[in-house]
N, CA, C and O atoms as a printed pandas DataFrame, in Angstrom:
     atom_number atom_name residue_name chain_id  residue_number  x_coord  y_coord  z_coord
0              1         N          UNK        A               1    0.644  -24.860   18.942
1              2        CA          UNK        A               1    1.257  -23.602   18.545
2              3         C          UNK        A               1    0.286  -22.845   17.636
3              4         O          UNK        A               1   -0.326  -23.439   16.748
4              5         N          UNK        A               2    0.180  -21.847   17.805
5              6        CA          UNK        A               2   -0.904  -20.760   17.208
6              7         C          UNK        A               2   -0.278  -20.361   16.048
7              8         O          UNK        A               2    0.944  -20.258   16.147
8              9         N          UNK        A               3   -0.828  -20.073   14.840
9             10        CA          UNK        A               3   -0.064  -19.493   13.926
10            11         C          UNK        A               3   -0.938  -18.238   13.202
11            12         O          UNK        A               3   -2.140  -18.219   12.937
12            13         N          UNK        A               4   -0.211  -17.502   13.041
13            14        CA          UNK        A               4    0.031  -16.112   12.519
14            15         C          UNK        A               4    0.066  -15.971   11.102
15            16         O          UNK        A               4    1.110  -16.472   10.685
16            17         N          UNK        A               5   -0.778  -15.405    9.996
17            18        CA          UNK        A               5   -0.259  -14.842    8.311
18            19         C          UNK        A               5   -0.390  -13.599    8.573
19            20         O          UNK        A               5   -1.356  -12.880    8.831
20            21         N          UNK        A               6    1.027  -13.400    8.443
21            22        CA          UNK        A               6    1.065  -12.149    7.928
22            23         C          UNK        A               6    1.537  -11.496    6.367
23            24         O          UNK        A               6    2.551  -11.613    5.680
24            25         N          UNK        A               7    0.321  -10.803    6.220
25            26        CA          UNK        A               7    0.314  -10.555    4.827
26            27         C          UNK        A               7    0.698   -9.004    4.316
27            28         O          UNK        A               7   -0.158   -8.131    4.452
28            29         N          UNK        A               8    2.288   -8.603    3.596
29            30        CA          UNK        A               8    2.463   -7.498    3.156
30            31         C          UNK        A               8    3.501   -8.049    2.619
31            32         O          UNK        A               8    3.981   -9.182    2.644
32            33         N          UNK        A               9    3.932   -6.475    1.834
33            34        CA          UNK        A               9    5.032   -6.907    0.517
34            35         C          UNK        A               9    5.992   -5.967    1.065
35            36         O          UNK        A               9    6.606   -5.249    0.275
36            37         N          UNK        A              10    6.250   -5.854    2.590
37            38        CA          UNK        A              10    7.180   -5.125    2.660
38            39         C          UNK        A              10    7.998   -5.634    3.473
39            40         O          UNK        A              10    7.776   -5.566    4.682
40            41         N          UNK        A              11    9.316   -6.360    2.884
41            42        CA          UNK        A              11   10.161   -7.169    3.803
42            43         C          UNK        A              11   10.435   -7.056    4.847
43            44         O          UNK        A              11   10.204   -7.985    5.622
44            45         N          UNK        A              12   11.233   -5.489    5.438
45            46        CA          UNK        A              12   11.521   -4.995    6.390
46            47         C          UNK        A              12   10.338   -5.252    7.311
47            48         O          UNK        A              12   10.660   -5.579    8.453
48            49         N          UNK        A              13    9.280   -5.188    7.101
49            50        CA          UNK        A              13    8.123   -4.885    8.060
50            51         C          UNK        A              13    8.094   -6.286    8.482
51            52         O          UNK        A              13    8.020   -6.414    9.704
52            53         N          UNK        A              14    8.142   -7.693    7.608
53            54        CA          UNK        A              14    7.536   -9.394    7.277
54            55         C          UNK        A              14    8.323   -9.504    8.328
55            56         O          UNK        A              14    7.968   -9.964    9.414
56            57         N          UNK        A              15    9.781   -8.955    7.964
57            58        CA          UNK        A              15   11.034   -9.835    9.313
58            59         C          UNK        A              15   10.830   -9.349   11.066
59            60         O          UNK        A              15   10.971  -10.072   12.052
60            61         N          UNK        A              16   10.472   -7.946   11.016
61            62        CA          UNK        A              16   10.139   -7.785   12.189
62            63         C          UNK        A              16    9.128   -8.580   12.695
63            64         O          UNK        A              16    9.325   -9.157   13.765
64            65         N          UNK        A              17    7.901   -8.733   12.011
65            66        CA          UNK        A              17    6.890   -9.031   12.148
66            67         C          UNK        A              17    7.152  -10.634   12.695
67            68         O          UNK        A              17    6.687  -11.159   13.707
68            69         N          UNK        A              18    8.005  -11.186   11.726
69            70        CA          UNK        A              18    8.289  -12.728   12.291
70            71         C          UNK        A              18    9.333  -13.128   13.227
71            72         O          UNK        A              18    9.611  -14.245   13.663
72            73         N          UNK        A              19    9.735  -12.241   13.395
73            74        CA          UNK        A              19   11.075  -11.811   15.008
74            75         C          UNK        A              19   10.095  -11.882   15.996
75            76         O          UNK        A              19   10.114  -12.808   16.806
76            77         N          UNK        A              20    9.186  -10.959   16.028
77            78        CA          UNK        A              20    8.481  -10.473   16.882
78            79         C          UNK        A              20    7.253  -11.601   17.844
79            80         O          UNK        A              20    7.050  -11.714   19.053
80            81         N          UNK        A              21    6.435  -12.513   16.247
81            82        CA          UNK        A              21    5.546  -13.329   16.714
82            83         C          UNK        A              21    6.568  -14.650   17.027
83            84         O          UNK        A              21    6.589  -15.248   18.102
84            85         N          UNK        A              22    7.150  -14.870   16.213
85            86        CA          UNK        A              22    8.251  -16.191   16.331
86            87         C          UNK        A              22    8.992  -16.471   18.416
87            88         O          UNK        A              22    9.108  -17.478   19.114
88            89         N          UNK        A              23    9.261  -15.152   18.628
89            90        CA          UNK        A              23   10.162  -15.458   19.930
90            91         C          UNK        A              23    8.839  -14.885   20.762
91            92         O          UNK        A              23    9.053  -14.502   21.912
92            93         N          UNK        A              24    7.495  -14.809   20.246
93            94        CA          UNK        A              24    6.400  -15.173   21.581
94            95         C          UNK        A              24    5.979  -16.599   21.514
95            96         O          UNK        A              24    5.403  -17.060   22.500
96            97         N          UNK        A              25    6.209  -17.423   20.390
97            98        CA          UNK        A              25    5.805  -18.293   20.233
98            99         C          UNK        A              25    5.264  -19.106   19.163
99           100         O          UNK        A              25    5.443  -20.289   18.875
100          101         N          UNK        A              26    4.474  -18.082   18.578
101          102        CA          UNK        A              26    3.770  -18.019   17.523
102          103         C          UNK        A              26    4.569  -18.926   16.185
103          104         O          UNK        A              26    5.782  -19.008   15.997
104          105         N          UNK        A              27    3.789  -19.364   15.607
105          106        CA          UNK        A              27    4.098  -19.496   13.853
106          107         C          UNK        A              27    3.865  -18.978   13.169
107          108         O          UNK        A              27    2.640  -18.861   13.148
108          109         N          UNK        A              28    4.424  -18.360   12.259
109          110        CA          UNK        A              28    4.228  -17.506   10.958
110          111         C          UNK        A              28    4.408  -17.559    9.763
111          112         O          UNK        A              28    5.503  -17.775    9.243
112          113         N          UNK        A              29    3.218  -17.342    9.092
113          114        CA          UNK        A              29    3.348  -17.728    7.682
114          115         C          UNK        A              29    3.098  -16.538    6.766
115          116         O          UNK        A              29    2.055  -15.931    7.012
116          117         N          UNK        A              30    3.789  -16.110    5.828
117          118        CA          UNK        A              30    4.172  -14.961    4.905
118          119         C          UNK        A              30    3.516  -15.447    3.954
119          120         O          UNK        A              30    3.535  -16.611    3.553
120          121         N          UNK        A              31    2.239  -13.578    3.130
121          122        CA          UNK        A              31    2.122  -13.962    2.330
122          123         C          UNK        A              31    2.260  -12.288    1.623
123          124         O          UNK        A              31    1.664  -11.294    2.037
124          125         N          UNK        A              32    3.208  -12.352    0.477
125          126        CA          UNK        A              32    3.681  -11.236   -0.309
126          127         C          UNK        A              32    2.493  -10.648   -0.951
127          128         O          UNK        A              32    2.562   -9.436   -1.158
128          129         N          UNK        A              33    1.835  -11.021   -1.170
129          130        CA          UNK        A              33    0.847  -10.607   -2.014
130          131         C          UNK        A              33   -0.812  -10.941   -1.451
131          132         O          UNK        A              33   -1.108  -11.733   -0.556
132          133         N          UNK        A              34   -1.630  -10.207   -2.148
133          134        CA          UNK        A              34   -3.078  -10.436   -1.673
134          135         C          UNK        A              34   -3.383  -11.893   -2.404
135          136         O          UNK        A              34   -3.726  -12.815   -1.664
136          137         N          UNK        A              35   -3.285  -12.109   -3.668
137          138        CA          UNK        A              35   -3.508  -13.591   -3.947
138          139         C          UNK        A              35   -3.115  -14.646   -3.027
139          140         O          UNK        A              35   -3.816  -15.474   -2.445
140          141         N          UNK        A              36   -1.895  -14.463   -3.009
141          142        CA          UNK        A              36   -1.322  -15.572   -1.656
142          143         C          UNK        A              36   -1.378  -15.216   -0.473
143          144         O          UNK        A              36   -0.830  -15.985    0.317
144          145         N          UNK        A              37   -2.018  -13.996    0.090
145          146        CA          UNK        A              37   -2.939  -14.636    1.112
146          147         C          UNK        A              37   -3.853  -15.309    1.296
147          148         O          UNK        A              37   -3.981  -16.061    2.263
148          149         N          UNK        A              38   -4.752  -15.132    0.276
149          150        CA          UNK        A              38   -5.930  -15.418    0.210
150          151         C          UNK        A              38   -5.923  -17.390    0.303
151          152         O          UNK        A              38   -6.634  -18.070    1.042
152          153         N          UNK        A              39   -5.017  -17.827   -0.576
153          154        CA          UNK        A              39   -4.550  -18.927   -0.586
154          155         C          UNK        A              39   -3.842  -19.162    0.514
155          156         O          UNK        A              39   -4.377  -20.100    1.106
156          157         N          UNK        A              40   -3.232  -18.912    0.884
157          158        CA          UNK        A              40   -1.892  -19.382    2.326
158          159         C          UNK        A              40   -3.282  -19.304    3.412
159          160         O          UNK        A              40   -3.407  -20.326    4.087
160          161         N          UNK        A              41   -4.360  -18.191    3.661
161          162        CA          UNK        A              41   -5.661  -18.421    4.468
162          163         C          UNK        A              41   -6.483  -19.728    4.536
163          164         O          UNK        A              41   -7.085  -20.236    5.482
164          165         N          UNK        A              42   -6.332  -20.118    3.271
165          166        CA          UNK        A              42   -7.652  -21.300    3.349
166          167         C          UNK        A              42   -6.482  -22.470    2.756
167          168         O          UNK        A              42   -6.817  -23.154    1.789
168          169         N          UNK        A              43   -5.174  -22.653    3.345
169          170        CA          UNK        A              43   -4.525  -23.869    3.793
170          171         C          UNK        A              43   -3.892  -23.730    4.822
171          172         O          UNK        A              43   -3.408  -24.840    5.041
172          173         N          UNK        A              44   -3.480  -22.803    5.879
173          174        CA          UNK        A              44   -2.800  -22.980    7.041
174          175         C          UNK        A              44   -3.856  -22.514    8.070
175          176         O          UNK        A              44   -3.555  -22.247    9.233
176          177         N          UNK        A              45   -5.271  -22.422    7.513
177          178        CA          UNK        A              45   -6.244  -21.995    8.363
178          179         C          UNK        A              45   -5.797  -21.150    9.956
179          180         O          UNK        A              45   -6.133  -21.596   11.053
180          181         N          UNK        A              46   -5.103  -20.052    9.783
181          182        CA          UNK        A              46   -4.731  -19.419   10.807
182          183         C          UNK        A              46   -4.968  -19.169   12.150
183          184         O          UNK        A              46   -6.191  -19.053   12.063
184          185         N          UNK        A              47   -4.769  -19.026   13.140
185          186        CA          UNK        A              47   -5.423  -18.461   14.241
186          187         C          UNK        A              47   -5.797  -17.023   14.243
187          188         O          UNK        A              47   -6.640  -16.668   15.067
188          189         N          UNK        A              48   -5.179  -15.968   13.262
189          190        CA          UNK        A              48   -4.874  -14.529   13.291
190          191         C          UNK        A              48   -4.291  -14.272   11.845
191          192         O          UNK        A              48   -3.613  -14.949   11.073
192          193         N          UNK        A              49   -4.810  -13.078   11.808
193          194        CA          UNK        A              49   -4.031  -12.755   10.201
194          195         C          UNK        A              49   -3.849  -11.220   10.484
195          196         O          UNK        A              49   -4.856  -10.630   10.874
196          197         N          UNK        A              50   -2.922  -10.645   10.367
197          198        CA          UNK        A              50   -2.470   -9.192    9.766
198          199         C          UNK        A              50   -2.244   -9.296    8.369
199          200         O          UNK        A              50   -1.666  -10.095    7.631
200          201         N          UNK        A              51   -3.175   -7.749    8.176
201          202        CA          UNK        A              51   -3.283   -8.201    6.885
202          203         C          UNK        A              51   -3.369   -6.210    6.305
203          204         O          UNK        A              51   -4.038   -5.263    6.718
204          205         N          UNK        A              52   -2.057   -6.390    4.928
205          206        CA          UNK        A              52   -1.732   -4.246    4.893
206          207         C          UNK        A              52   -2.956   -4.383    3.613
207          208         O          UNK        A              52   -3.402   -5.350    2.996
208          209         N          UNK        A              53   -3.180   -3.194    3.580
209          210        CA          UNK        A              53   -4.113   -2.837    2.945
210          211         C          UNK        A              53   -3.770   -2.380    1.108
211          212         O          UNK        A              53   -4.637   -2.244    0.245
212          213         N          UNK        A              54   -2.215   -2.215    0.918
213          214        CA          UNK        A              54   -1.919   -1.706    0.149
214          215         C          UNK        A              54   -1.131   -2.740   -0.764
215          216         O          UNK        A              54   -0.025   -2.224   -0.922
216          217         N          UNK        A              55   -1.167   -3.913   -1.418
217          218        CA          UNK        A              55   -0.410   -4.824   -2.060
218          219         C          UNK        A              55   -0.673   -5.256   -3.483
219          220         O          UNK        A              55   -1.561   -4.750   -4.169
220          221         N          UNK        A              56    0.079   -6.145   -3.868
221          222        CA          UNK        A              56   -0.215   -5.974   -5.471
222          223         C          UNK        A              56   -0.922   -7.216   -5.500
223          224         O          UNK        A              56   -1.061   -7.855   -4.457
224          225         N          UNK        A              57   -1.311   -7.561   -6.419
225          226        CA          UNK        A              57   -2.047   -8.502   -7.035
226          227         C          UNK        A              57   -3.458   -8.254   -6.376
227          228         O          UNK        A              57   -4.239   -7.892   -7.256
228          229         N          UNK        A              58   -4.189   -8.336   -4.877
229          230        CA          UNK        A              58   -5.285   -7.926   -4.426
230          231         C          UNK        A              58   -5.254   -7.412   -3.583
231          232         O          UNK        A              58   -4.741   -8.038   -2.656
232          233         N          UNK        A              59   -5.714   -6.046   -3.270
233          234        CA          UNK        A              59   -5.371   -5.426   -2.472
234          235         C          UNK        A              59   -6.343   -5.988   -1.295
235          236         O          UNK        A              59   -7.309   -6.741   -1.418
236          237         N          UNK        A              60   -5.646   -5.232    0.221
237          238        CA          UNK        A              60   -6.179   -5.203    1.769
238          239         C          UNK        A              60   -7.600   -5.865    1.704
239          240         O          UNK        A              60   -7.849   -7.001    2.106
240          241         N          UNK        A              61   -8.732   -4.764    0.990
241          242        CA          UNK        A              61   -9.794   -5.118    0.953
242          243         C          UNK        A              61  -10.553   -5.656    0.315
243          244         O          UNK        A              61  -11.696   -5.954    0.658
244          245         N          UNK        A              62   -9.873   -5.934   -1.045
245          246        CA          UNK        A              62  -10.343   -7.425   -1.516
246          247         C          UNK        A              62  -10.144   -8.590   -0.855
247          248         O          UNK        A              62  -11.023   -9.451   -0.834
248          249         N          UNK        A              63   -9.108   -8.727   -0.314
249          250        CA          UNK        A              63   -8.602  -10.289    0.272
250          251         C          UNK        A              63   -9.966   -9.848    1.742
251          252         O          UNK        A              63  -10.958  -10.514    2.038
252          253         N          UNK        A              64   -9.667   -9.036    2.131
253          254        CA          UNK        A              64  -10.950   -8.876    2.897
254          255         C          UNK        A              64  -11.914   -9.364    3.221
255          256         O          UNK        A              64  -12.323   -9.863    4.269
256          257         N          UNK        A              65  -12.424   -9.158    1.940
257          258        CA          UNK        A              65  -14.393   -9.579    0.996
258          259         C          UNK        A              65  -13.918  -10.433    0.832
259          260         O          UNK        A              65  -14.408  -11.246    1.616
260          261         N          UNK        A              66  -13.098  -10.934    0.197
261          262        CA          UNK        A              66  -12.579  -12.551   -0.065
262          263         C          UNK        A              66  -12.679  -13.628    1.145
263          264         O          UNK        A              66  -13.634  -14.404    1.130
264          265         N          UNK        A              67  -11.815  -13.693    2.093
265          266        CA          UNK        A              67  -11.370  -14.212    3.222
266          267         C          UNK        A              67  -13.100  -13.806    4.313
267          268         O          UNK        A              67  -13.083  -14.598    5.255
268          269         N          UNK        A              68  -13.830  -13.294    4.360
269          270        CA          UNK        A              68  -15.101  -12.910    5.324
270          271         C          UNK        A              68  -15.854  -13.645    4.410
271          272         O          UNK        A              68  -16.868  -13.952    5.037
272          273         N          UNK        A              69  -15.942  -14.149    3.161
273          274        CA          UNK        A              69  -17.525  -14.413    2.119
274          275         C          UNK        A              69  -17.120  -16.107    2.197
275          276         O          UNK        A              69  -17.865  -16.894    1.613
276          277         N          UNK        A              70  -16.105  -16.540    2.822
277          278        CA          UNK        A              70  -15.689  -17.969    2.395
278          279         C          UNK        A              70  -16.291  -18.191    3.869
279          280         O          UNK        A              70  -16.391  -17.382    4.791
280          281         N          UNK        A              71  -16.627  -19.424    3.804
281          282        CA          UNK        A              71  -16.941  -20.077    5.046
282          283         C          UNK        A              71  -15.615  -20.677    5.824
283          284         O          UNK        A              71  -15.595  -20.657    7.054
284          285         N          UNK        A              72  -15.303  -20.827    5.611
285          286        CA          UNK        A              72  -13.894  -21.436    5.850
286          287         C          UNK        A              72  -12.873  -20.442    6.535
287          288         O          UNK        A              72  -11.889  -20.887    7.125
288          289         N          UNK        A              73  -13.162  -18.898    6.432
289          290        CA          UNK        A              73  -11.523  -18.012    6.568
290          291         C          UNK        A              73  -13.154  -17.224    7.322
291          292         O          UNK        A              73  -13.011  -16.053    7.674
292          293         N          UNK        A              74  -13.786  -17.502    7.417
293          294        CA          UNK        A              74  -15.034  -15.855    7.469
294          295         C          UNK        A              74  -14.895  -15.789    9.328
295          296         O          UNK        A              74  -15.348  -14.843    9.974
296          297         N          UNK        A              75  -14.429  -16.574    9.743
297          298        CA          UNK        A              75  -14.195  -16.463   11.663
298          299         C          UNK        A              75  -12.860  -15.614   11.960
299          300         O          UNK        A              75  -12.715  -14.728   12.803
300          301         N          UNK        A              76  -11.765  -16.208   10.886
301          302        CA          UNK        A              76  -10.668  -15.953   11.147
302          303         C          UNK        A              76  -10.146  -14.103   11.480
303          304         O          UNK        A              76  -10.133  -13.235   10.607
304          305         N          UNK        A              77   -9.761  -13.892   12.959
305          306        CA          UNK        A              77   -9.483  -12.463   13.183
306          307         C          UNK        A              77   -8.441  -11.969   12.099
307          308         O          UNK        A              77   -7.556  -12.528   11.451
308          309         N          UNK        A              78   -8.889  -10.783   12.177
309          310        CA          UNK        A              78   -7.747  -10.283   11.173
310          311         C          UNK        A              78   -7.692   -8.876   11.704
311          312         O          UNK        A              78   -8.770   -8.418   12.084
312          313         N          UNK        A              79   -6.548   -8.052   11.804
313          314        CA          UNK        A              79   -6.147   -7.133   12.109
314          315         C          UNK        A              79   -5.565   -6.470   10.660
315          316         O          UNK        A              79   -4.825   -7.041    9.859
316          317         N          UNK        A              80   -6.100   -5.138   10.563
317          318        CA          UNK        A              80   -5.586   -4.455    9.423
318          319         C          UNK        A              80   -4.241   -3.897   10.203
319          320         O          UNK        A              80   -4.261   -3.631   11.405
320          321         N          UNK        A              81   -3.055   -3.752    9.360
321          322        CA          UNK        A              81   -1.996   -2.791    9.851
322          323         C          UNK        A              81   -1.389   -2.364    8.374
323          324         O          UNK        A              81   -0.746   -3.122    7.647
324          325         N          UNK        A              82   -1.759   -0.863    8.057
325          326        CA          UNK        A              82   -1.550   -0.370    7.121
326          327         C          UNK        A              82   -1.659    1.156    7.360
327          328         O          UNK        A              82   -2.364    1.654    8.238
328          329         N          UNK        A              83   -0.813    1.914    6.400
329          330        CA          UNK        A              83   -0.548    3.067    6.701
330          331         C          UNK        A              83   -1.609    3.926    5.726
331          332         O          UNK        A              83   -1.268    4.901    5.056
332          333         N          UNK        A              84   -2.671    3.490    5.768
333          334        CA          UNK        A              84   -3.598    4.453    4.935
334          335         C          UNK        A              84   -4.573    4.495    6.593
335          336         O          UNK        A              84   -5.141    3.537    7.117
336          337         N          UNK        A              85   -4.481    6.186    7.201
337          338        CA          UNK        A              85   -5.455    6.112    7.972
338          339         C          UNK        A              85   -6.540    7.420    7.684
339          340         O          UNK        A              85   -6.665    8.440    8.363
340          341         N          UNK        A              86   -7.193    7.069    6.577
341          342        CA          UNK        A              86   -8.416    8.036    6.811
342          343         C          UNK        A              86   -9.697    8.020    7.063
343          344         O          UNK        A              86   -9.750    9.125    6.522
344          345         N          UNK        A              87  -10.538    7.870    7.299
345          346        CA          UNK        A              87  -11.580    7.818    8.052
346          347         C          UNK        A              87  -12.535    6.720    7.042
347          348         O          UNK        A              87  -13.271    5.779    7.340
348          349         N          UNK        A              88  -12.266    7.134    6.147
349          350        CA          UNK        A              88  -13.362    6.044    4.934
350          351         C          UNK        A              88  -12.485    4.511    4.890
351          352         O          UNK        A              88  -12.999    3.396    4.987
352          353         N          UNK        A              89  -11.135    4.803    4.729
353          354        CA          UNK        A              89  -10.313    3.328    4.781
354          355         C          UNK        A              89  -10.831    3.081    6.212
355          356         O          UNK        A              89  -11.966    2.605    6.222
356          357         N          UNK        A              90  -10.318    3.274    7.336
357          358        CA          UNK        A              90  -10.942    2.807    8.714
358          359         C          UNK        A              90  -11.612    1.907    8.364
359          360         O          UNK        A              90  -11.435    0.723    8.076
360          361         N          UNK        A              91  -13.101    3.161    8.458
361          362        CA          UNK        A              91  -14.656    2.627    8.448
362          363         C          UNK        A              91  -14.529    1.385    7.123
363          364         O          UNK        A              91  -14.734    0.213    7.442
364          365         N          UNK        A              92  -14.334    1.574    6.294
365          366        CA          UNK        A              92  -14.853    0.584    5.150
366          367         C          UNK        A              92  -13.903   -0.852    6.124
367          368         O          UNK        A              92  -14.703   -1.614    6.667
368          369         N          UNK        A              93  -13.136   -1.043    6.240
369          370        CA          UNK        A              93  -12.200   -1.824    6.536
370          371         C          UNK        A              93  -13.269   -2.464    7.904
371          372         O          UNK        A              93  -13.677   -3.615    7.746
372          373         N          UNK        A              94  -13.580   -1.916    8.850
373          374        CA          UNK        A              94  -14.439   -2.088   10.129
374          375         C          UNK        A              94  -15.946   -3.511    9.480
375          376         O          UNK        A              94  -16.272   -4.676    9.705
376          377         N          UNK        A              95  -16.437   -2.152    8.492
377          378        CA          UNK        A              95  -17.360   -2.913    7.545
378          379         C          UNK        A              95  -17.606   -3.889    7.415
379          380         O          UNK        A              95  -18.482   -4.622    7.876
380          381         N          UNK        A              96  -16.258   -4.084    6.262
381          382        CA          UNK        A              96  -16.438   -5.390    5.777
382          383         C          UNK        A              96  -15.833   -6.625    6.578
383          384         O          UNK        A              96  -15.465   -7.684    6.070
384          385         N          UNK        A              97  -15.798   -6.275    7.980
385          386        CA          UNK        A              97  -15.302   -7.419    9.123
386          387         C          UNK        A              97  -13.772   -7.004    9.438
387          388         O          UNK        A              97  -13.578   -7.483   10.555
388          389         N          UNK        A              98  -12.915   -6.536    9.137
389          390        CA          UNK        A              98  -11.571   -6.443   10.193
390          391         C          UNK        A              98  -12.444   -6.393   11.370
391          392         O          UNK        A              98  -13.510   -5.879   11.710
392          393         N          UNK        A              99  -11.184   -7.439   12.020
393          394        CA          UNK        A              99  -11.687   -7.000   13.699
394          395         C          UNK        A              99  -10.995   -6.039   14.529
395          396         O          UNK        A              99  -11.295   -5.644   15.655
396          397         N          UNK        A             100   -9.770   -5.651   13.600
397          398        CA          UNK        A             100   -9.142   -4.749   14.601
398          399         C          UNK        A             100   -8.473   -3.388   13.643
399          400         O          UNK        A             100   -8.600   -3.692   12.457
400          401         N          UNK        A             101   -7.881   -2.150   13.775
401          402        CA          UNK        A             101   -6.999   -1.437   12.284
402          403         C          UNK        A             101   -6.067   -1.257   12.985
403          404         O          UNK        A             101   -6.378   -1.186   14.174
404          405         N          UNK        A             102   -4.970   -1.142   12.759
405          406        CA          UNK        A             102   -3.724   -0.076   13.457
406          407         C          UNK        A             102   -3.159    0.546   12.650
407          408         O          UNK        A             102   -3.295   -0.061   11.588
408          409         N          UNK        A             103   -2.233    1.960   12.422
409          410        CA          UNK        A             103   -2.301    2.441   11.253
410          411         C          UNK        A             103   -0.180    2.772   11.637
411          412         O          UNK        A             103    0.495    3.298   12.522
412          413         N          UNK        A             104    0.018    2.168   10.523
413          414        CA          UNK        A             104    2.007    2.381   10.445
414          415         C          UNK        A             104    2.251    4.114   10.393
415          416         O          UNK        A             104    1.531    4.888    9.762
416          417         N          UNK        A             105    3.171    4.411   11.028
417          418        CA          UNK        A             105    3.962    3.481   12.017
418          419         C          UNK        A             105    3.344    3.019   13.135
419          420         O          UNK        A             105    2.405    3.701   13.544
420          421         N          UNK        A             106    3.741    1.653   13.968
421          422        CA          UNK        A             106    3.044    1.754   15.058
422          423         C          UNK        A             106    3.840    1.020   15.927
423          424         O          UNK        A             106    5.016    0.847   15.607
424          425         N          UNK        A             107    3.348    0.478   17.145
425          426        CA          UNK        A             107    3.953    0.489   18.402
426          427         C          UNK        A             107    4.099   -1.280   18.183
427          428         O          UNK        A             107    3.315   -1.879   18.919
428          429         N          UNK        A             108    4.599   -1.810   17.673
429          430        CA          UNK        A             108    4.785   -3.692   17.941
430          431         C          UNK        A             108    4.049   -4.174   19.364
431          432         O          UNK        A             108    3.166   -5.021   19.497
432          433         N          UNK        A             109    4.747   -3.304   20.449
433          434        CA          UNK        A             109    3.854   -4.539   21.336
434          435         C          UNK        A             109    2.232   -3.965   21.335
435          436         O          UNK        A             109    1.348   -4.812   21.205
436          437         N          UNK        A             110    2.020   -3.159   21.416
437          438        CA          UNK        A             110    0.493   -2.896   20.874
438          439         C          UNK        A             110   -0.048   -4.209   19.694
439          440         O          UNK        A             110   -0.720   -5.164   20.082
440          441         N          UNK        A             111    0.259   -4.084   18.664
441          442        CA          UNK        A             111   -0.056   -5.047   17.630
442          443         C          UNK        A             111    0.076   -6.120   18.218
443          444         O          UNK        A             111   -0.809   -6.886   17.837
444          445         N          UNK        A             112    1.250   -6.943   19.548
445          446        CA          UNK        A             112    1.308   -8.456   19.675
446          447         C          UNK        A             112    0.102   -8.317   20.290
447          448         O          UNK        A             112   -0.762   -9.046   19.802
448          449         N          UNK        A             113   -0.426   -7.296   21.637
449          450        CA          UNK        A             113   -1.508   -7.390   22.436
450          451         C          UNK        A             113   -2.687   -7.608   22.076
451          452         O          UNK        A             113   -3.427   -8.480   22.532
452          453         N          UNK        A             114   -3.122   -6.230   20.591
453          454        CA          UNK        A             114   -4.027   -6.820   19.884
454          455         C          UNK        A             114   -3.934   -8.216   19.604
455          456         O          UNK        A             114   -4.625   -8.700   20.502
456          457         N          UNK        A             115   -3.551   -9.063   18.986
457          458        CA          UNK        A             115   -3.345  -10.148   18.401
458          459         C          UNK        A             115   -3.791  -11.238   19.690
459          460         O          UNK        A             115   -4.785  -11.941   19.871
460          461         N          UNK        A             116   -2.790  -11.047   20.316
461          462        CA          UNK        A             116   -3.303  -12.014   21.896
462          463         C          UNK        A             116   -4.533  -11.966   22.085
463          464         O          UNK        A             116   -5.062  -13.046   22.346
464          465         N          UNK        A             117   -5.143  -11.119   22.045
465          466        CA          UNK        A             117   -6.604  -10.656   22.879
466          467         C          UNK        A             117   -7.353  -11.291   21.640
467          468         O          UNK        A             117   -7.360  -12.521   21.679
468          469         N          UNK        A             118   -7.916  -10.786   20.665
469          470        CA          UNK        A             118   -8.171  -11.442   19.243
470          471         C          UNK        A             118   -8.164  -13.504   19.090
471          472         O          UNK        A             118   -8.925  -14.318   18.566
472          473         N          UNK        A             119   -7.187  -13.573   19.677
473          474        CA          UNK        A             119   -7.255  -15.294   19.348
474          475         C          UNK        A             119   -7.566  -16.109   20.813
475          476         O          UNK        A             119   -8.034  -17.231   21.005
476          477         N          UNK        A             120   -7.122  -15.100   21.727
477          478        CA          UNK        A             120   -7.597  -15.361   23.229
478          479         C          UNK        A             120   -9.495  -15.299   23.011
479          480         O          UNK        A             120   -9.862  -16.334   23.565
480          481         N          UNK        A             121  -10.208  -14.888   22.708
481          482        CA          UNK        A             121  -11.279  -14.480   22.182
482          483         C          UNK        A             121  -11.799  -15.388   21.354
483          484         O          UNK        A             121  -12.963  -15.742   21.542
484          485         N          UNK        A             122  -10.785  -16.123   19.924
485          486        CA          UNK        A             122  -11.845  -16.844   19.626
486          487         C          UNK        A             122  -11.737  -18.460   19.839
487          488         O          UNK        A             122  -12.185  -19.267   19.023
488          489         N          UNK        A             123  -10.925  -18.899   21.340
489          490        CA          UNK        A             123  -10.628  -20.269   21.482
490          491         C          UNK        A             123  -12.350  -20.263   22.178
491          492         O          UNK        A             123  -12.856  -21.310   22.583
C-alpha cells in the first residue's frame, strides 16, 4: 500500500484529501503543520507528499529546502497544492524541487492523477 502525507492546516481540505486518497487505496498520513511534516517525512518515508505552502510553524517552502537537503526525503515527490499562484511562488517552488504545483481551488481528480503519475514514475 502506497502512502500519501498530506500536509496543511486546513481540516476541511485534510478530510477530503483523505476520502479521496483512502477509497483509491492509498494511506494517509496528516501533518498540521510544517514541523510535523517535516518529521511525519523522515518516519513514514512516503511514496508522495502534498504539501500547502501557507502553514504555521514552517512554512511550504521551508519544509521544502528541508525535505530536498536531507538525503533521506530529497527523492520523495511532492506536489505543491496551495492557493498562492503567482509567478515567483510557482517558479521558486519549481526551484527548489516540487515536482509538481496546483493552485486551490482545484479539480481533485486532477491532483489524484498528478499523484499516480508522480509515484508511478518513481517505482
Amino acid at each position: 500500500m502506497q502512502t500519501v502525507l498530506v500536509c496543511d492546516d486546513d481540516e476541511l481540505l485534510v478530510e477530503l484529501l483523505s476520502h479521496r486518497l483512502g477509497s483509491r487505496g492509498y494511506r494517509v498520513v496528516v501533518a498540521s503543520d510544517g514541523g510535523a511534516a517535516v518529521v511525519q517525512a523522515a518516519q513514514c518515508s512516503p511514496d508522495a507528499i502534498v504539501l500547502d505552502m501557507m502553514m504555521p510553524v514552517l512554512d511550504g517552502q521551508q519544509v521544502l529546502r528541508r525535505l530536498k537537503a536531507d538525503v533521506a526525503t530529497a527523492d520523495i515527490p511532492i506536489i505543491m497544492l496551495t492557493a498562492r499562484r503567482q509567478e515567483r511562488d510557482i517558479v521558486g517552488a519549481l526551484e527548489l524541487g516540487a515536482d509538481d504545483y496546483l493552485v486551490k481551488p482545484f479539480i481533485p481528480e486532477e491532483l489524484m492523477s498528478r499523484l499516480a503519475r508522480l509515484m508511478a514514475a518513481r517505482r
